[in-house]
Short mmCIF file of N, CA and C in Angstrom, two decimals:
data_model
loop_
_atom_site.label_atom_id
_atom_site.label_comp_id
_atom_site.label_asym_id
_atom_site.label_seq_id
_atom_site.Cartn_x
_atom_site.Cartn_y
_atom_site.Cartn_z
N UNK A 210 45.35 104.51 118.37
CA UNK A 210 44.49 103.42 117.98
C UNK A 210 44.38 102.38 119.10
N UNK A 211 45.60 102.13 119.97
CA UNK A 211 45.13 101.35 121.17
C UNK A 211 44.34 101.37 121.77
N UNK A 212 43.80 102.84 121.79
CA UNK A 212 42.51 102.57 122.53
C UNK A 212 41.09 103.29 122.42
N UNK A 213 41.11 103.08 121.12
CA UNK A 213 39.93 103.70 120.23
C UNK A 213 39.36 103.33 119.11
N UNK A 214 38.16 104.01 118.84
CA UNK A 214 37.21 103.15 117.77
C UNK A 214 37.17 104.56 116.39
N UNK A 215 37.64 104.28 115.24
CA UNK A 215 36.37 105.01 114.48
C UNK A 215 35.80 104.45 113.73
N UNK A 216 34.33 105.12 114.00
CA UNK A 216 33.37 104.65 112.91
C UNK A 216 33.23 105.38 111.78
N UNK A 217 32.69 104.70 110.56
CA UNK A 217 32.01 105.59 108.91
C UNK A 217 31.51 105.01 108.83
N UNK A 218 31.02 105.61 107.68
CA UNK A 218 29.41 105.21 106.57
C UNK A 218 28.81 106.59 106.14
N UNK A 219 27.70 106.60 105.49
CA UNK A 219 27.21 107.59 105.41
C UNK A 219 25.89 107.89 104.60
N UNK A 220 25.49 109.11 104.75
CA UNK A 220 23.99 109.22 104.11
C UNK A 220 23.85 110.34 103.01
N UNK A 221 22.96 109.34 101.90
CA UNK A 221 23.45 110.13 100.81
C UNK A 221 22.92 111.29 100.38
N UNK A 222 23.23 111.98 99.78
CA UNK A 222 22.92 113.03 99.59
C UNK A 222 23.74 113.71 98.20
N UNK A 223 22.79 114.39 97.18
CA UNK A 223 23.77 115.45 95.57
C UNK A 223 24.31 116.25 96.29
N UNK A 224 24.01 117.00 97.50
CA UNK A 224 24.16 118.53 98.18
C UNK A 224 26.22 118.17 99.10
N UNK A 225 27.20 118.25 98.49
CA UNK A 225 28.44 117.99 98.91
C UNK A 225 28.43 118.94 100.24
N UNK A 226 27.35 119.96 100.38
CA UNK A 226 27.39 120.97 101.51
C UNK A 226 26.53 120.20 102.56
N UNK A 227 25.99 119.41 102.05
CA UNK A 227 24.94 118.41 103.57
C UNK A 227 25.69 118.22 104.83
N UNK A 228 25.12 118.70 105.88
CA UNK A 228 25.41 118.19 106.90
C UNK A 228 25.32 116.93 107.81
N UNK A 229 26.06 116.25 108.31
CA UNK A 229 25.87 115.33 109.52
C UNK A 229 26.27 115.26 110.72
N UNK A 230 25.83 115.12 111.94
CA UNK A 230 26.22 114.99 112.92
C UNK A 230 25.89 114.13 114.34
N UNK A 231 26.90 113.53 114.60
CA UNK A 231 27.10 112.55 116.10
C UNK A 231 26.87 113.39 116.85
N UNK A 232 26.34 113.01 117.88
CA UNK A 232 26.53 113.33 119.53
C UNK A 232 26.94 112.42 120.29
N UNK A 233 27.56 112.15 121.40
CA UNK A 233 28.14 111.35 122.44
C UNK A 233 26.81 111.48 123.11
N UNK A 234 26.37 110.54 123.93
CA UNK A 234 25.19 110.43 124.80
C UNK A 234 25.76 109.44 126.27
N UNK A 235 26.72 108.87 126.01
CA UNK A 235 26.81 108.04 128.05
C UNK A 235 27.19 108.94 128.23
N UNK A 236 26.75 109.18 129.63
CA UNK A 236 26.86 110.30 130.84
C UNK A 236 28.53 109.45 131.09
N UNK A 237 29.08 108.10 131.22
CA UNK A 237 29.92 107.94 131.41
C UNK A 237 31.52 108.16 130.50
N UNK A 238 31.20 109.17 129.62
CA UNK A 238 31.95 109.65 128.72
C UNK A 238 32.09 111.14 128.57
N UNK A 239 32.52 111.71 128.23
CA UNK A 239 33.00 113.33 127.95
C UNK A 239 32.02 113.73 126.76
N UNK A 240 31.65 114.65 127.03
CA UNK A 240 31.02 115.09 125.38
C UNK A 240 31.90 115.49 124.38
N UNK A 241 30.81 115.02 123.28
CA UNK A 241 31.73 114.93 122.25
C UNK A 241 30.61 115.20 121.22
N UNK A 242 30.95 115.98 119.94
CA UNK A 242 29.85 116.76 118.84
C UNK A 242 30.85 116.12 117.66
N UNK A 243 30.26 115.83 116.79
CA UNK A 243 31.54 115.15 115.44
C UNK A 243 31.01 115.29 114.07
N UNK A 244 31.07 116.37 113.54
CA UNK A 244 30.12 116.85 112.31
C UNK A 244 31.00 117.16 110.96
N UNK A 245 30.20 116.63 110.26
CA UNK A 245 31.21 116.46 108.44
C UNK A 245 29.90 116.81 107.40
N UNK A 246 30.65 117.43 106.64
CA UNK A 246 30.25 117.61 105.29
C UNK A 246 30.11 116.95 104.38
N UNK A 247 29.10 116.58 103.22
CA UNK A 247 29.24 115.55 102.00
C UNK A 247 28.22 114.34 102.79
N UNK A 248 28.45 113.77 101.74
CA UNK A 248 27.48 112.00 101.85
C UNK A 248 28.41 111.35 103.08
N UNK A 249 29.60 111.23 103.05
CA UNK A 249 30.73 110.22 103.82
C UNK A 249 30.53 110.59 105.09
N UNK A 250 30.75 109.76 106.01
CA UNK A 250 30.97 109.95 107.56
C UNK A 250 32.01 109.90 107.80
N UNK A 251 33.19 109.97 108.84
CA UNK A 251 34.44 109.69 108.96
C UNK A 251 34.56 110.23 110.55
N UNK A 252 34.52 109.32 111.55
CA UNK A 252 34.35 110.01 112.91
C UNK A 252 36.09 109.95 113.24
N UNK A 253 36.55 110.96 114.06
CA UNK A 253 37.75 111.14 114.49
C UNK A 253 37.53 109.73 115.62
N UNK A 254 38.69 109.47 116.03
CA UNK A 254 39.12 108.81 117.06
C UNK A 254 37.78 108.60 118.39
N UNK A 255 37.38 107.70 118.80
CA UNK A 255 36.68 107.69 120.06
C UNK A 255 36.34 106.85 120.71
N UNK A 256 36.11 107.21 122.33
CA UNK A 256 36.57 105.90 123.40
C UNK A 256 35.63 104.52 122.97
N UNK A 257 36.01 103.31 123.04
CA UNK A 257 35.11 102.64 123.06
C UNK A 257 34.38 102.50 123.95
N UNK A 258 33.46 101.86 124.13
CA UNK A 258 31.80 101.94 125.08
C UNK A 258 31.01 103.12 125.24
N UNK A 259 31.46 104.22 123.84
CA UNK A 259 30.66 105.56 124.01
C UNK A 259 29.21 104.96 123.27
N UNK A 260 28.67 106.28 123.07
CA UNK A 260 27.33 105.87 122.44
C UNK A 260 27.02 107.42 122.08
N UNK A 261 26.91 107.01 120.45
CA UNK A 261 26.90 108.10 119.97
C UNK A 261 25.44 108.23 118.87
N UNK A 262 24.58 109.04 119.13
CA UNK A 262 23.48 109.32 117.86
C UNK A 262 23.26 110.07 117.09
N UNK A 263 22.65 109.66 115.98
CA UNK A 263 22.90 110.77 114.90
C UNK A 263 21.39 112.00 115.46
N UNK A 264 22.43 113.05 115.34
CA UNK A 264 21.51 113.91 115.68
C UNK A 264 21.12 115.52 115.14
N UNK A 265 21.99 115.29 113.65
CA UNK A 265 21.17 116.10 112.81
C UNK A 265 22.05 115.85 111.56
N UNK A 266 20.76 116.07 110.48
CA UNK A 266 21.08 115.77 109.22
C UNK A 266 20.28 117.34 108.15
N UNK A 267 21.38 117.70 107.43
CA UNK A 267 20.72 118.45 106.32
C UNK A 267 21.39 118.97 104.91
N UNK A 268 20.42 119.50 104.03
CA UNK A 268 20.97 119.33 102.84
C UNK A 268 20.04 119.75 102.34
N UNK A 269 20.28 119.50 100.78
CA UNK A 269 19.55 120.15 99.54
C UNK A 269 19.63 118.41 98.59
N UNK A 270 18.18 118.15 98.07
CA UNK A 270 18.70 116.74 96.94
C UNK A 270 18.67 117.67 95.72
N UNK A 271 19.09 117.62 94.59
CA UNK A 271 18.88 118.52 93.11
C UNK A 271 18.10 117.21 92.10
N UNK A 272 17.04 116.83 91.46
CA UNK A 272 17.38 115.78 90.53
C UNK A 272 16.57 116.14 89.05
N UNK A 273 17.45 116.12 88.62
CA UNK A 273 16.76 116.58 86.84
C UNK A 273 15.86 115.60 86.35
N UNK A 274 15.09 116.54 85.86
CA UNK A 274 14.02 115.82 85.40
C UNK A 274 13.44 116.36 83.77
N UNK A 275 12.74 115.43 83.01
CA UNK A 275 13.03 115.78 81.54
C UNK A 275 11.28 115.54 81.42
N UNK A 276 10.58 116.47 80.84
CA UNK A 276 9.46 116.41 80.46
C UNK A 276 8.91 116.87 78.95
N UNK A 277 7.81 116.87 79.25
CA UNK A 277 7.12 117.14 77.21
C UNK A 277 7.31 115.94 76.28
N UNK A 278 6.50 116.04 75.31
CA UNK A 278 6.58 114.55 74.48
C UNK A 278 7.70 113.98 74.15
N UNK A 279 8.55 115.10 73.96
CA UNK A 279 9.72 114.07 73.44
C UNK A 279 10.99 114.45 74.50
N UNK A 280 10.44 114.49 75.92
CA UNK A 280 11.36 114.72 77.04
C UNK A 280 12.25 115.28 76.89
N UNK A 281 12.52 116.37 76.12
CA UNK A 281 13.22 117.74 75.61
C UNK A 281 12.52 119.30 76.77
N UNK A 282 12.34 119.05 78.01
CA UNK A 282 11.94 120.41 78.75
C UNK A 282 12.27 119.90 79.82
N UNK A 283 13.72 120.43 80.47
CA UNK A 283 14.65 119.83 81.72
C UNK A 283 13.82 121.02 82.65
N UNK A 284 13.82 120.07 83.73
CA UNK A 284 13.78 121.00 84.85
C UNK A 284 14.65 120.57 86.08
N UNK A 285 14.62 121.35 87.14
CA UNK A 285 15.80 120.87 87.90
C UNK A 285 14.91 120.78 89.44
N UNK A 286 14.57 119.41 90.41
CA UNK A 286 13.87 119.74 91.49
C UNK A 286 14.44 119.43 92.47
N UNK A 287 14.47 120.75 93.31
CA UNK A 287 15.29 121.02 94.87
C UNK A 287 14.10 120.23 95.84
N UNK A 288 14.90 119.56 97.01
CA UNK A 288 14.45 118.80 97.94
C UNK A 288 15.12 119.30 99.07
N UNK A 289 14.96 120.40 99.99
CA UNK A 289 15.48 120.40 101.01
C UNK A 289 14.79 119.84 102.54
N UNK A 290 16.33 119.12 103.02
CA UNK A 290 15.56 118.63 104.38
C UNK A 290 16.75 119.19 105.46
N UNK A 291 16.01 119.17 106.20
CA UNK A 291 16.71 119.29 108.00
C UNK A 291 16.30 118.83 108.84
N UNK A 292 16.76 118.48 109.95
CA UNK A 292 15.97 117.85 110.83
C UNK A 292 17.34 117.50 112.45
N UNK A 293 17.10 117.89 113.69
CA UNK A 293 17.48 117.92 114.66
C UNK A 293 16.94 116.68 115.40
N UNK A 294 17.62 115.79 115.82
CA UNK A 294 17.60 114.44 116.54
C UNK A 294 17.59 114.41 117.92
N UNK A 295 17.21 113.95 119.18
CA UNK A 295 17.48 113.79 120.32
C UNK A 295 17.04 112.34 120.84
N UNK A 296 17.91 111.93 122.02
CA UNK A 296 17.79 110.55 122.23
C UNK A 296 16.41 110.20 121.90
N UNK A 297 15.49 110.91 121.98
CA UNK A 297 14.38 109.94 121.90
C UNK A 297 13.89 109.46 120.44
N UNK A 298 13.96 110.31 119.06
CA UNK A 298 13.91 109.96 118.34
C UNK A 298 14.84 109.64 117.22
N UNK A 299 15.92 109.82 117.67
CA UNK A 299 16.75 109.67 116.46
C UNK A 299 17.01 108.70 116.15
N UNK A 300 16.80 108.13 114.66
CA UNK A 300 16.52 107.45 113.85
C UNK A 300 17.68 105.90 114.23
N UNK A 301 19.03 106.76 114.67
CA UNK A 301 20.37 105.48 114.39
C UNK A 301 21.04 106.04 115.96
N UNK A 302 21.49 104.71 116.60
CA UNK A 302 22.36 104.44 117.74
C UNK A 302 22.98 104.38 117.17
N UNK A 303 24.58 104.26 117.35
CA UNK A 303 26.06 103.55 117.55
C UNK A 303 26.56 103.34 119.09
N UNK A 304 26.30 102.15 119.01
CA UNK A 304 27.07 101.84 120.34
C UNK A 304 28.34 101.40 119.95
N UNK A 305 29.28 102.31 120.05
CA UNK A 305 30.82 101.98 120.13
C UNK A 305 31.10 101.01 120.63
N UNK A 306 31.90 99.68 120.01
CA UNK A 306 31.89 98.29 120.50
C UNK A 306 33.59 98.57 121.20
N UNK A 307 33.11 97.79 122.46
CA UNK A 307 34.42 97.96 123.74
C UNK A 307 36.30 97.33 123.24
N UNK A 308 35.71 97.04 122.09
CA UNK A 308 37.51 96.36 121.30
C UNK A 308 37.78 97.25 120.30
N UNK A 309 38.64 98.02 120.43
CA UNK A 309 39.34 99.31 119.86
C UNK A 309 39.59 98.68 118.41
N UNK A 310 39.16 99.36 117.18
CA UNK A 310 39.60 99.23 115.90
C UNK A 310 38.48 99.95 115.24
N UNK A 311 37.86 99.47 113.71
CA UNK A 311 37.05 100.40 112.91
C UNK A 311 35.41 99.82 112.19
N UNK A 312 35.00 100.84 112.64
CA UNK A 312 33.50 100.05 112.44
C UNK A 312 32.42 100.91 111.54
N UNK A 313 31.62 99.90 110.53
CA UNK A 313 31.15 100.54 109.77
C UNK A 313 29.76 100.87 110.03
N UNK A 314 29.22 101.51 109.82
CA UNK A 314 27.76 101.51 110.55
C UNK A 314 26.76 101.61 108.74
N UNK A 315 27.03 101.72 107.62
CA UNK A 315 26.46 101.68 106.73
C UNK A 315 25.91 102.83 105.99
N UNK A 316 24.86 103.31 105.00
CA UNK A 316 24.89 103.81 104.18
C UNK A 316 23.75 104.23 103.76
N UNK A 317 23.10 105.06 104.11
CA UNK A 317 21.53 105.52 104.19
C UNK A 317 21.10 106.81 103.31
N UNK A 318 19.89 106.90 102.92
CA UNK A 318 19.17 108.09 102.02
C UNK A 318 19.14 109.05 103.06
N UNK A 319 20.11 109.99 102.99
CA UNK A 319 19.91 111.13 104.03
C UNK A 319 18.33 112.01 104.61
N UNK A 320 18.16 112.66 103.03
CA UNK A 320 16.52 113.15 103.10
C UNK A 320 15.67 112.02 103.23
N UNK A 321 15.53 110.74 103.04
CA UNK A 321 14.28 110.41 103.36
C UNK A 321 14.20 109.66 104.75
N UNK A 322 15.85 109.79 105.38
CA UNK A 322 16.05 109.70 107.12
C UNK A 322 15.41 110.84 107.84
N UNK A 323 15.96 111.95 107.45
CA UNK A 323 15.58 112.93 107.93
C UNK A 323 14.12 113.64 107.75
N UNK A 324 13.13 113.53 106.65
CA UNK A 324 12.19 113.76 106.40
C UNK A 324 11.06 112.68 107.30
N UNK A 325 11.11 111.14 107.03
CA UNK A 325 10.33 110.29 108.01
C UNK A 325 11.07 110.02 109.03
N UNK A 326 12.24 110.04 109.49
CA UNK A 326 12.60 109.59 110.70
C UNK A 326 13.14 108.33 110.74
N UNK A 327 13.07 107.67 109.53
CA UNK A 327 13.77 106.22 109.68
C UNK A 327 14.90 106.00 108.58
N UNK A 328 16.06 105.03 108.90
CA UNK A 328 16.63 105.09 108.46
C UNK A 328 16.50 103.63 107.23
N UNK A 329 16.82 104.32 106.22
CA UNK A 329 16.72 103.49 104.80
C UNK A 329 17.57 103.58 103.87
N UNK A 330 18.27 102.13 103.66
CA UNK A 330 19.57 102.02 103.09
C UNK A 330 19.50 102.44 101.83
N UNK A 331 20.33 103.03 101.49
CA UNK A 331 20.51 102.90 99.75
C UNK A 331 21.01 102.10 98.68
N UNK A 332 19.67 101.77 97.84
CA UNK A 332 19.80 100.04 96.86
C UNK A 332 19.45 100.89 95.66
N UNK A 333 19.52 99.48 95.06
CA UNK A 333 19.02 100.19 93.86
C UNK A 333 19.24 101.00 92.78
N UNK A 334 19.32 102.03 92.32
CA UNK A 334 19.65 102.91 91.35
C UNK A 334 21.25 103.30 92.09
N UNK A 335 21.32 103.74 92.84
CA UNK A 335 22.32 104.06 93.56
C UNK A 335 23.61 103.45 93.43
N UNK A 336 23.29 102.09 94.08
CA UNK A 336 23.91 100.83 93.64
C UNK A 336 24.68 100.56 92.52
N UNK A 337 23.75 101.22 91.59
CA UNK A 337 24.67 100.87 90.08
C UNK A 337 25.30 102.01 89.56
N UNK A 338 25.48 102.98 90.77
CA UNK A 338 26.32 103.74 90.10
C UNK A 338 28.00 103.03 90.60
N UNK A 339 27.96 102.33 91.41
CA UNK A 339 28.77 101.29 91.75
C UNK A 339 29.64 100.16 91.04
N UNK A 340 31.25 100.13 90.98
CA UNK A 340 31.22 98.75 90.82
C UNK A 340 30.62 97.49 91.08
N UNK A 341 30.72 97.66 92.38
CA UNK A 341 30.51 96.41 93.37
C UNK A 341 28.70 96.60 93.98
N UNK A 342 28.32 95.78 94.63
CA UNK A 342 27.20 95.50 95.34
C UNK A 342 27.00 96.67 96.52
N UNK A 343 27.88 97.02 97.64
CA UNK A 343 28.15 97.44 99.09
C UNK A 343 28.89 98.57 98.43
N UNK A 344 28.53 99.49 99.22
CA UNK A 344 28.90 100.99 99.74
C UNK A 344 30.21 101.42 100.35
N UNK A 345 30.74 100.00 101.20
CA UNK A 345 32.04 100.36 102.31
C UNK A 345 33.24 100.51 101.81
N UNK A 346 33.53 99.95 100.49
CA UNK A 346 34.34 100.17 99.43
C UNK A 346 34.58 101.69 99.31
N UNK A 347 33.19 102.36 98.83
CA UNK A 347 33.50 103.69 98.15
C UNK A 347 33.86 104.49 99.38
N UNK A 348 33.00 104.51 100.74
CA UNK A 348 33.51 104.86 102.16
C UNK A 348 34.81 105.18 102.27
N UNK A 349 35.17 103.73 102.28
CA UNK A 349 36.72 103.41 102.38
C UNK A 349 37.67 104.26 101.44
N UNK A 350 37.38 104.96 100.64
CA UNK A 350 38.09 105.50 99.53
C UNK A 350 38.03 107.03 100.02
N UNK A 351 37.17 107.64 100.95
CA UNK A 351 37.70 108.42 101.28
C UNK A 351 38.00 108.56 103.05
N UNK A 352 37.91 107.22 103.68
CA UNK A 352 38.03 107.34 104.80
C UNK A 352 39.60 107.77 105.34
N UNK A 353 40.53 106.38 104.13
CA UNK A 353 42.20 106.31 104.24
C UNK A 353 42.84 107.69 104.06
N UNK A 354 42.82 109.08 103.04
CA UNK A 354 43.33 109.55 102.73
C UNK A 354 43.06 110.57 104.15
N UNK A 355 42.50 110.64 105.24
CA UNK A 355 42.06 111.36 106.10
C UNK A 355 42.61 110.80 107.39
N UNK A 356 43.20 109.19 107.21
CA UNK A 356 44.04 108.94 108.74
C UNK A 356 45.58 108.39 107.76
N UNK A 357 45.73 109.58 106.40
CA UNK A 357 47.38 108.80 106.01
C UNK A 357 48.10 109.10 106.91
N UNK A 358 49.46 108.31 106.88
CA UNK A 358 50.41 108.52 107.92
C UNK A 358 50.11 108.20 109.27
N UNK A 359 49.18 108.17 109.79
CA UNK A 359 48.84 107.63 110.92
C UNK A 359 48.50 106.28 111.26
N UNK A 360 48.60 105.76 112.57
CA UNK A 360 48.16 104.68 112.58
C UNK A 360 47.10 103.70 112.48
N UNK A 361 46.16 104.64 112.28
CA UNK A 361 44.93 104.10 111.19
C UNK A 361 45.17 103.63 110.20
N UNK A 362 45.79 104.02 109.20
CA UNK A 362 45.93 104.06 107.99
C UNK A 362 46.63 102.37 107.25
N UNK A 363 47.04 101.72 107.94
CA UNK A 363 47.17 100.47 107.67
C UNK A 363 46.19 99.30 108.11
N UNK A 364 45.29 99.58 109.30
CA UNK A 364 43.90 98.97 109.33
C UNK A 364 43.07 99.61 108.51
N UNK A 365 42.90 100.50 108.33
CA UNK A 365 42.08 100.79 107.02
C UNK A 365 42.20 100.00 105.64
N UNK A 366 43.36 100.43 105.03
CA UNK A 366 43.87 99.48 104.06
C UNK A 366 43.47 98.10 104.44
N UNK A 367 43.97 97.00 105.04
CA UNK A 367 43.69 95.99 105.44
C UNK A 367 41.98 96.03 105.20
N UNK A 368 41.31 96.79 105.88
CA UNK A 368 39.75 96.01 105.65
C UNK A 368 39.39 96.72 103.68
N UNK A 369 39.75 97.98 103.72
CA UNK A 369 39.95 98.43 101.97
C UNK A 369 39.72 96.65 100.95
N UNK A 370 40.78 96.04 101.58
CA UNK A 370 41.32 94.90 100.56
C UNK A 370 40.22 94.10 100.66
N UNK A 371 40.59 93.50 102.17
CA UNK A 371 39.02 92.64 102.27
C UNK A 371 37.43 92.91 101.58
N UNK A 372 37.29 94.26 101.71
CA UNK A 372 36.04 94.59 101.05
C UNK A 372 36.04 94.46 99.60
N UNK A 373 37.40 94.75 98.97
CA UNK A 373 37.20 94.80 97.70
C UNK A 373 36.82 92.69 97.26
N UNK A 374 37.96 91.97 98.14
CA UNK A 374 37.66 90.53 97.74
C UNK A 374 35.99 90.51 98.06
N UNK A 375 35.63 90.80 99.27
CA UNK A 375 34.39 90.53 99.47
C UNK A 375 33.59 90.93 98.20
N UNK A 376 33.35 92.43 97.27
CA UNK A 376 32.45 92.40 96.40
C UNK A 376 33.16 91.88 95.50
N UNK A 377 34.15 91.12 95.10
CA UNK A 377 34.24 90.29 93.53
C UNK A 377 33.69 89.36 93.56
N UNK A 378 34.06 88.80 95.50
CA UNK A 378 33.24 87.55 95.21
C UNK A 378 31.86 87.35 95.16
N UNK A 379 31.02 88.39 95.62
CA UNK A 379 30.08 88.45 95.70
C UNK A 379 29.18 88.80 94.28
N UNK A 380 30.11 89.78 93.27
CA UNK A 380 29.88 89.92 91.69
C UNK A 380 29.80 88.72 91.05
N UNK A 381 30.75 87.78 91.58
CA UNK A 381 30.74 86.59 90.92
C UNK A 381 29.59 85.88 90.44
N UNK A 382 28.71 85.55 91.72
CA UNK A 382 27.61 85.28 91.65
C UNK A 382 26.51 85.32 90.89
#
């Protein structure tokens, strides 16, 4: 951890088989490919002042849907997207910030990143499947169990807490 950054967040997606993936892009860094499964991001360890873009996203959305007069005729509609990124269009930078610790980059509609090309947070319906207001909470819940024992794992916790004060106080409201 002395001398490294990881970042999370992630883009959502029903499909737990969705793909995501970083690329390293400064020529003044080593390459580096960093790809996970599910909605969550969780980047291993990496130098600060890299610069990393998202450069491919895919998946399947599933969402039931209920029709006929008395919305008794389920049907089930598949949304598949894919889509391959390169510096020029991909949707999200991370510029790895040069002070070693953990950074969140946030929480986006996977397919409708990958389908238009831009990235768009997820509010709204989503949201309330939520305690809280913010996303970095639920992140956080599976970021810790992936650096336990290590020395991550107590800066994690530490911002865990903070986030949770942050959405009570913000529920408050």
């Amino acid at each position: 951890m002395q001398n490294s950054v990881v970042f999370y967040g992630g883009f959502y997606s029903t499909d737990l088989k969705a793909i995501t993936s970083f690329t390293q892009t400064n020529s003044e860094f080593s390459a580096d490919k960093q790809t996970m499964n599910g909605p969550f991001f969780i980047s291993k360890p990496v130098k600060p002042g890299s610069k990393y873009i998202l450069s491919h996203l895919s998946g399947t959305e599933k969402k039931t849907a209920y029709t006929g007069s008395m919305g008794n005729q389920k049907s089930v509609i598949s949304n598949s997207f894919k889509k391959d990124f390169s510096v020029k269009n991909t949707p999200m930078t991370i510029e790895v910030p040069e002070e070693p610790g953990i950074y969140y980059f946030g929480y986006y509609d996977g397919r409708f990143t990958a389908v238009n090309e831009k990235l768009t947070e997820v509010g709204g319906l989503f949201k309330d499947m939520l305690k809280s207001d913010g996303m970095e909470e639920t992140v956080l819940k599976h970021v810790i169990p992936l650096y336990k024992d290590t020395e991550w794992e107590e800066v994690l916790q530490k911002r865990y807490k903070e986030v949770q004060e942050e959405n009570k106080a913000q529920n408050k409201k």
